[in-house]
mmCIF file of C-alpha atoms in Angstrom:
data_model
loop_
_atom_site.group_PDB
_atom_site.id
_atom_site.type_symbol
_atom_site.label_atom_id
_atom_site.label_comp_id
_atom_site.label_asym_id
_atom_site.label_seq_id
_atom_site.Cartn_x
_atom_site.Cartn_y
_atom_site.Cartn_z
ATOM 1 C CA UNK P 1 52.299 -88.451 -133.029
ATOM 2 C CA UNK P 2 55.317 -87.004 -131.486
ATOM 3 C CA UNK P 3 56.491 -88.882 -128.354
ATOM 4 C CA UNK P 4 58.610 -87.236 -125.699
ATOM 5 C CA UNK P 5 61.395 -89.743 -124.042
ATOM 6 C CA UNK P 6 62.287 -89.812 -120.492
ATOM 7 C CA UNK P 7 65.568 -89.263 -118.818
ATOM 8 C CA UNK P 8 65.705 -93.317 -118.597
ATOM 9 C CA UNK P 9 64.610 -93.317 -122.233
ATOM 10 C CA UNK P 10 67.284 -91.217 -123.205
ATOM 11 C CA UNK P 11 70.106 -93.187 -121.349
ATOM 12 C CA UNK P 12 68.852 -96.112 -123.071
ATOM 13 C CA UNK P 13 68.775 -94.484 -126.559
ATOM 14 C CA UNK P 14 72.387 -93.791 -125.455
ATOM 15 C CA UNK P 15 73.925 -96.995 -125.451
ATOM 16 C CA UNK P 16 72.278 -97.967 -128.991
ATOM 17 C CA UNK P 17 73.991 -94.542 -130.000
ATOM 18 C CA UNK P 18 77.212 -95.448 -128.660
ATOM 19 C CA UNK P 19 77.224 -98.589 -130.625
ATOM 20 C CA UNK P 20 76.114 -97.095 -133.497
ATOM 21 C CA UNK P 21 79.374 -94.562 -133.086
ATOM 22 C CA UNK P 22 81.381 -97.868 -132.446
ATOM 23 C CA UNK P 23 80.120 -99.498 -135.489
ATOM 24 C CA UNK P 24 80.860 -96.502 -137.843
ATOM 25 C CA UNK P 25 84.273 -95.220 -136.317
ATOM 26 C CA UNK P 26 84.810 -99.378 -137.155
ATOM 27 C CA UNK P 27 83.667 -99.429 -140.960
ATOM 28 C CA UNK P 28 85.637 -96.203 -141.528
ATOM 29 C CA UNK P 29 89.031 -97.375 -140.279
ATOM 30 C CA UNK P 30 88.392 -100.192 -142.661
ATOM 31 C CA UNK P 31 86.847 -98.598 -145.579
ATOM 32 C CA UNK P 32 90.305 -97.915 -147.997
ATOM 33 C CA UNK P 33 91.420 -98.419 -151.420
ATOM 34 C CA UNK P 34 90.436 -102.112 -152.726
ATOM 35 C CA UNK P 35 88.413 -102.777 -150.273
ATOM 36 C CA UNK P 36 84.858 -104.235 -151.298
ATOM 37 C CA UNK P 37 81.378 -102.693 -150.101
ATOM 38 C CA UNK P 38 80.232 -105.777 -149.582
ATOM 39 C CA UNK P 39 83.076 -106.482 -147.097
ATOM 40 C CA UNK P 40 82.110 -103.956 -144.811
ATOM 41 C CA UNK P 41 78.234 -104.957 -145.617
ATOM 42 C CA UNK P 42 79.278 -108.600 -143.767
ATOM 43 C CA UNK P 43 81.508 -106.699 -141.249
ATOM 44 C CA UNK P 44 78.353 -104.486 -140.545
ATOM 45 C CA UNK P 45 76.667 -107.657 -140.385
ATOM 46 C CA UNK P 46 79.080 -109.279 -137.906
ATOM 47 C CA UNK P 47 79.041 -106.728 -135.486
ATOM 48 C CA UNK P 48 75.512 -106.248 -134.974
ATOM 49 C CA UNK P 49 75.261 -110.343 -134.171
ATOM 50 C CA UNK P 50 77.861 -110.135 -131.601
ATOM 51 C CA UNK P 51 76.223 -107.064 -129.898
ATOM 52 C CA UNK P 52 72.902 -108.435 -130.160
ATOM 53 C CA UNK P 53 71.323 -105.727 -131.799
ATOM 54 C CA UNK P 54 68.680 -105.090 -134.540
ATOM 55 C CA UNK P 55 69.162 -103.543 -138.073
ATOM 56 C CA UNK P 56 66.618 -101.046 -138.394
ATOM 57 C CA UNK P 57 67.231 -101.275 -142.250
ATOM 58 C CA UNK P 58 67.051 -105.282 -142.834
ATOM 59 C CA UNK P 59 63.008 -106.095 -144.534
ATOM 60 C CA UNK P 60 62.665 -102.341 -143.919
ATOM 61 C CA UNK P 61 60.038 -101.367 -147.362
ATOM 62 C CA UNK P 62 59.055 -97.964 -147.605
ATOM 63 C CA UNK P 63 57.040 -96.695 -150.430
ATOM 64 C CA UNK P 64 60.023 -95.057 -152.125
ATOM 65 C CA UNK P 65 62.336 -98.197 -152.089
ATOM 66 C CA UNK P 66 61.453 -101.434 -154.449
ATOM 67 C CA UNK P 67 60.800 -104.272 -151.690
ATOM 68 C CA UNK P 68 62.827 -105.132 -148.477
ATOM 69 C CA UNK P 69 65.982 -103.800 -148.142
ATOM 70 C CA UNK P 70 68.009 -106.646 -147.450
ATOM 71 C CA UNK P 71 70.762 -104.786 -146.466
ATOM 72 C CA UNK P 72 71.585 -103.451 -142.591
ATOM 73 C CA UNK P 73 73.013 -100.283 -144.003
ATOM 74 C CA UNK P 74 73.584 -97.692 -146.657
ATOM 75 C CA UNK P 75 76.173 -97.043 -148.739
ATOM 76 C CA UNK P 76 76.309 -94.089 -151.151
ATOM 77 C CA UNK P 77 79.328 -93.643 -153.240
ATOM 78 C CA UNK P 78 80.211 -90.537 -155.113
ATOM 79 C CA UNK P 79 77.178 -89.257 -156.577
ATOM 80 C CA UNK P 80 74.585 -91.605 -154.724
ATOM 81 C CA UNK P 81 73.252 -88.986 -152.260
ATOM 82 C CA UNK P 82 70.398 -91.324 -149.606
ATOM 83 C CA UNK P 83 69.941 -94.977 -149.743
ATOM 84 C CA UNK P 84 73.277 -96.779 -151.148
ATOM 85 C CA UNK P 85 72.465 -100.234 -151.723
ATOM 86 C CA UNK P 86 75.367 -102.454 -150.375
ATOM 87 C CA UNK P 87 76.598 -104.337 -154.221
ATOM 88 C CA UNK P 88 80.037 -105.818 -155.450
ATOM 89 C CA UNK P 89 81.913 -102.596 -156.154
ATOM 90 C CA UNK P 90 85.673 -101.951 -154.754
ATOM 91 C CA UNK P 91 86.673 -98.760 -153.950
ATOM 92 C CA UNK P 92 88.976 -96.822 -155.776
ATOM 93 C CA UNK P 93 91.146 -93.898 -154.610
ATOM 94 C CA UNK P 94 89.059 -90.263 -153.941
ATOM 95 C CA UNK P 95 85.895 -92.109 -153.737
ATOM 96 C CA UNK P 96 83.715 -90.798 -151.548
ATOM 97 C CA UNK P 97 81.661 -93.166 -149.019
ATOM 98 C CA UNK P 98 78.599 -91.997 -146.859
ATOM 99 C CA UNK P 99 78.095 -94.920 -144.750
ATOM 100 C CA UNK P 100 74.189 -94.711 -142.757
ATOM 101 C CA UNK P 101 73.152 -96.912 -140.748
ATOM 102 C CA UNK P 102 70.527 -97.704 -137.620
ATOM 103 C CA UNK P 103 70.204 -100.134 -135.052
ATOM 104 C CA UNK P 104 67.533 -101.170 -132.137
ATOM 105 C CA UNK P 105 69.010 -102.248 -128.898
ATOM 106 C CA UNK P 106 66.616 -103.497 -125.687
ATOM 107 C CA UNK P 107 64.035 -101.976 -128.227
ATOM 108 C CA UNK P 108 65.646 -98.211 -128.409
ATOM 109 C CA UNK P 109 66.414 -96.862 -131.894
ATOM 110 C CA UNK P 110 69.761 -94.856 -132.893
ATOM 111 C CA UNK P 111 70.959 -93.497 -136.289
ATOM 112 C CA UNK P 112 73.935 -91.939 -137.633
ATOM 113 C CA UNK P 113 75.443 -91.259 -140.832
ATOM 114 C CA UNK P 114 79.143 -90.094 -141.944
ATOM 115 C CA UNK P 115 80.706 -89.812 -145.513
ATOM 116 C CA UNK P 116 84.526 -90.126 -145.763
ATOM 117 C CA UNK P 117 87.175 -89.627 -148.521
ATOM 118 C CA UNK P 118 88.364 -93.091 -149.299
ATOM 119 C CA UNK P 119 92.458 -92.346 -150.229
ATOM 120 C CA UNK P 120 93.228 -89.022 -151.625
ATOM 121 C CA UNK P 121 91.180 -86.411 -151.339
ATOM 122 C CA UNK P 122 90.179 -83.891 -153.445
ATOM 123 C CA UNK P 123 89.705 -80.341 -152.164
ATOM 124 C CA UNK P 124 85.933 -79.919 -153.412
ATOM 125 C CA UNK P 125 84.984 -83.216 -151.795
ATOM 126 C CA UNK P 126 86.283 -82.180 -148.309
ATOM 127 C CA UNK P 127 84.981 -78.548 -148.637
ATOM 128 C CA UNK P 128 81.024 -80.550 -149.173
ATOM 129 C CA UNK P 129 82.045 -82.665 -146.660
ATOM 130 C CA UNK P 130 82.481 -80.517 -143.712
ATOM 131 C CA UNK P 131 79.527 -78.112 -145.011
ATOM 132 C CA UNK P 132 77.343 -81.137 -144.038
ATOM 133 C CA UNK P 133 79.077 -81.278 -140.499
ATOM 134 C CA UNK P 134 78.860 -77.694 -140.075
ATOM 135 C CA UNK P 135 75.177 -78.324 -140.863
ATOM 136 C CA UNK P 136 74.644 -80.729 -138.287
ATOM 137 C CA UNK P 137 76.334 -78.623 -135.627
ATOM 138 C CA UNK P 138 74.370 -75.506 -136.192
ATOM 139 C CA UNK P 139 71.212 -77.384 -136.254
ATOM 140 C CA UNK P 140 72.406 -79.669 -132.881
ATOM 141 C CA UNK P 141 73.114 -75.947 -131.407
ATOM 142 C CA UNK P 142 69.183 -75.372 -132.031
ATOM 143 C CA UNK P 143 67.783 -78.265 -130.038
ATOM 144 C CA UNK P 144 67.134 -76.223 -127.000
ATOM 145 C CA UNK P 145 63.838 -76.061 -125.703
ATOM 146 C CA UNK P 146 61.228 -73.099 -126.425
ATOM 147 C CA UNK P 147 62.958 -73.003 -130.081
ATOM 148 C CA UNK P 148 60.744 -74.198 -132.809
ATOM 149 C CA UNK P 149 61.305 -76.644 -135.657
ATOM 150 C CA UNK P 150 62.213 -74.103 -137.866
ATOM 151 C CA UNK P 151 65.564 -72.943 -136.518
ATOM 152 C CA UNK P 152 66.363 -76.549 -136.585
ATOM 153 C CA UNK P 153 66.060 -76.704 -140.415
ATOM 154 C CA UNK P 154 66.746 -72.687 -140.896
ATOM 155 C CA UNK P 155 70.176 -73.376 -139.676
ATOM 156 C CA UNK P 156 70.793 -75.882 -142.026
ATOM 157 C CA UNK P 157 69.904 -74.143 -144.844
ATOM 158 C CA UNK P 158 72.155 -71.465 -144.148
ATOM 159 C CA UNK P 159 74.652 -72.875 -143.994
ATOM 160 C CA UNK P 160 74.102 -74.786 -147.278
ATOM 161 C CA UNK P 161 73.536 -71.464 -148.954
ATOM 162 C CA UNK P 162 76.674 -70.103 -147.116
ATOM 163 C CA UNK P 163 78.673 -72.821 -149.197
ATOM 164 C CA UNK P 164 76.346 -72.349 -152.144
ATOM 165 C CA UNK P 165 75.077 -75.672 -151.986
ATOM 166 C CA UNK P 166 71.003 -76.189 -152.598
ATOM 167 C CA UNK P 167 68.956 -78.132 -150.844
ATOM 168 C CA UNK P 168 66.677 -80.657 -151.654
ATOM 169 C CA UNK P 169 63.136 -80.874 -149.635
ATOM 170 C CA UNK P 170 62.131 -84.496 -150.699
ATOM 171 C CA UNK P 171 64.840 -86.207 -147.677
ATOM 172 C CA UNK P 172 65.478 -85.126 -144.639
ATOM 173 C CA UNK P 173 65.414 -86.259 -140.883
ATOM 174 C CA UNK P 174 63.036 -87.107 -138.829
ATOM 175 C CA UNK P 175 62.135 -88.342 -135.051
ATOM 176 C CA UNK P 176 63.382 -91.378 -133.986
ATOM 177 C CA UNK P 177 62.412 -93.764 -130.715
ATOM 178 C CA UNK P 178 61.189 -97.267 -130.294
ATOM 179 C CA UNK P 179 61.261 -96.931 -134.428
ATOM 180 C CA UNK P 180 63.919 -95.485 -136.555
ATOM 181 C CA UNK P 181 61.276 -93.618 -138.299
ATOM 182 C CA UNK P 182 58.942 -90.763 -136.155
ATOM 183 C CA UNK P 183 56.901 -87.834 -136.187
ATOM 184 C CA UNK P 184 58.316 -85.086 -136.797
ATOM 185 C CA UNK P 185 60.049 -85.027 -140.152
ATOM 186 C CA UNK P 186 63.226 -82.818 -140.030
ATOM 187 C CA UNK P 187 63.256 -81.016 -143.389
ATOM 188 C CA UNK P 188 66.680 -79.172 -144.406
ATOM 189 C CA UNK P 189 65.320 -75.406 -145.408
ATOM 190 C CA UNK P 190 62.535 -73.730 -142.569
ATOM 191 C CA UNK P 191 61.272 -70.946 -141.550
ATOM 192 C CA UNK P 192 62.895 -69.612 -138.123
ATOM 193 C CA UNK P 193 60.384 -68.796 -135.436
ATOM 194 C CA UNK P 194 57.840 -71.087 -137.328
ATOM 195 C CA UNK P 195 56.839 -74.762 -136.726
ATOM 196 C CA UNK P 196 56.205 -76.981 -133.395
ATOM 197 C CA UNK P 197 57.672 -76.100 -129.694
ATOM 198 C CA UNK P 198 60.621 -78.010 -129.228
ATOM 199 C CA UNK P 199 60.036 -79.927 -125.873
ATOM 200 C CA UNK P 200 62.773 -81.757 -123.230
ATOM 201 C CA UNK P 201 62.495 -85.529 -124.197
ATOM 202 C CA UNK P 202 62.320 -84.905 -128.217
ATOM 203 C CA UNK P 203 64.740 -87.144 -129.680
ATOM 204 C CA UNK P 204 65.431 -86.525 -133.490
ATOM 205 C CA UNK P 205 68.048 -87.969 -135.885
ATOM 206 C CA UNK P 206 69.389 -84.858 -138.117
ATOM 207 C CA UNK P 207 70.382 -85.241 -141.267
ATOM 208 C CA UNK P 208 71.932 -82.532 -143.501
ATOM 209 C CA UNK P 209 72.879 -83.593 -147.167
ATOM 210 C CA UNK P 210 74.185 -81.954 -150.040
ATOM 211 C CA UNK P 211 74.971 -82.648 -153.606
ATOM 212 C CA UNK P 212 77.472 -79.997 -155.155
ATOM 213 C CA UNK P 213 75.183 -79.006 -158.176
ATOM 214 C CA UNK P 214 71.876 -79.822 -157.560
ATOM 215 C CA UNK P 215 68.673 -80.089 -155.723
ATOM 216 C CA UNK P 216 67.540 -83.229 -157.939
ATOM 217 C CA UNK P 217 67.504 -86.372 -157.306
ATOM 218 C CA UNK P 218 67.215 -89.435 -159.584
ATOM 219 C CA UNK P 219 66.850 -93.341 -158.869
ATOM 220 C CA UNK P 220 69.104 -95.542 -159.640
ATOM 221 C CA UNK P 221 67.791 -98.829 -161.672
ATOM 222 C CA UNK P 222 68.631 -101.219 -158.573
ATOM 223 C CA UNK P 223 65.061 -98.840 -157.059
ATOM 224 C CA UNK P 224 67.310 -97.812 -153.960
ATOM 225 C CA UNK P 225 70.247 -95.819 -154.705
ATOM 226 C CA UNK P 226 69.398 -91.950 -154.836
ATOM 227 C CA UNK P 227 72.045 -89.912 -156.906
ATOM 228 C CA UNK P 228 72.198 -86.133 -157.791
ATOM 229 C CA UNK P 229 70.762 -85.640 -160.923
ATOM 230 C CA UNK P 230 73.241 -83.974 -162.330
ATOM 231 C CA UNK P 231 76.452 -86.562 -161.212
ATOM 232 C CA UNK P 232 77.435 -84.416 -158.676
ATOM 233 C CA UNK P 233 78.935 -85.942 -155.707
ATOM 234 C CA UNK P 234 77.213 -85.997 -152.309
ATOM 235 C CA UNK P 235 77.778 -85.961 -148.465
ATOM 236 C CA UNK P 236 75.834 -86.934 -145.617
ATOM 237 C CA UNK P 237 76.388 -86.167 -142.025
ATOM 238 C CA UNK P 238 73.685 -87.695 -139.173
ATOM 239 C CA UNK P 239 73.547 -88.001 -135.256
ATOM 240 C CA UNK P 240 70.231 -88.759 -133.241
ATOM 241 C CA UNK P 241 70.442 -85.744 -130.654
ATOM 242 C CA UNK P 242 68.044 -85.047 -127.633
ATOM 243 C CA UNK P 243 66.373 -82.327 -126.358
ATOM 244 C CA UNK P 244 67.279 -81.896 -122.732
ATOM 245 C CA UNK P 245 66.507 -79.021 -119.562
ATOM 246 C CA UNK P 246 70.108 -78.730 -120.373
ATOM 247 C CA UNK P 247 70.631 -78.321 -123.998
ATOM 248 C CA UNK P 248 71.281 -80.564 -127.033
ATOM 249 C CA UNK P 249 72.331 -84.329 -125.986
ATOM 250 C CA UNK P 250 74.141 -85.888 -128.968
ATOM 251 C CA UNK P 251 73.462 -89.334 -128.551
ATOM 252 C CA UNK P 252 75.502 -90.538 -131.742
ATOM 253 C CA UNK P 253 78.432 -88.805 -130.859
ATOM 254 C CA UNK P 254 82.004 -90.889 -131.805
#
């Protein structure tokens, strides 16, 4: 069932977001060369107790992941696309980090996701990087109200195809509330024109993500990480965004 938020709702979906924001722009300043994923796992960890929040992710057990994730966020390295579980690897220069991660404050849900270039970059890795933020924007730019779920996930896929990246249908976003996980799910190819009315008060976290080479995915053995099939690298870009009288409300937004 697909709940609509009220103005009050929203504000208070705001704050988690702006925490969430906090918390990444955080982890990124510290994510560098030598510096251990478990590291920013505790730092993660640390910053959540001090704010009093929730992790959305910690005992979370879906039926794609092997048990509790015992974890409070994702990180995906290289060529883990979704789902990075948090293990005793440093990082090493041109690595590239997508850090997700989702929080409940006062009982109001927020997620957000960002991949980075960890030292030098190479050119390929920041060209699939900012496809996935130039994903998110033209789907954001969609969220306006008589539009329909399609344009939302249309606009992703073009640009995807744009870059000549393809898109995989088994992950994509979804609505987001009083859980981190609600109806509707947000896939990244539609049909413009075609799928429910979008309404003032929908809140949904977007999530565009692209391997370079490939629209398969493959698990890895710890029954978490999801990596291109192919050992392609990946990027991630995420903000929960709401549906307002006024247009598009980012509530992520760093």
């Amino acid at each position: 069932m697909v709940e609509l938020k009220t103005p009050a709702e929203l504000d208070a979906m705001a704050v988690t977001g702006k925490f969430v924001a906090t918390l990444l722009d955080d982890l990124e300043r510290r994510a560098d060369v030598g510096v251990n994923l478990l590291d920013l796992e505790l730092r993660a960890r640390a910053m959540i107790d001090e704010r009093g929040a929730v992790s959305c992710y910690w005992d979370y057990a879906p039926s794609f992941g092997r048990g509790p994730f015992r974890n409070v966020f994702c990180l995906s390295v290289n060529d883990a696309v979704l789902h990075g579980l948090p293990h005793d690897y440093v990082l090493a220069d041109g690595d590239v980090l997508t850090m997700d991660i989702a929080v409940l404050i006062d009982g109001w849900a927020a997620d957000s996701a960002r991949t980075v270039v960890v030292g030098r970059p190479r050119s390929a890795d920041v060209r699939l990087i900012g496809a996935t933020q130039e994903a998110l924007d033209a789907a954001i730019g969609e969220l306006v109200p008589g539009n329909r779920l399609g344009d939302v996930s249309a606009a992703i896929a073009a640009v995807a195809d744009r870059h000549g990246y393809p898109v995989n249908l088994d992950f994509g976003g979804h609505g987001i509330g009083q859980t981190m996980h609600e109806d509707p799910h947000v896939p990244n190819r539609g049909r413009p024109g075609r799928g429910m009315l979008l309404r003032p008060g929908l809140t949904l976290a977007l999530e565009p993500w692209f391997a370079a080479g490939t629209d398969r995915i493959v698990v890895d053995s710890d029954g978490w990480t999801l990596r291109s099939a192919d050992g392609s690298r990946a990027a991630h870009s995420e903000h929960t965004v709401a549906v307002t009288e006024h247009g598009p409300r980012v509530l992520t937004r760093h």
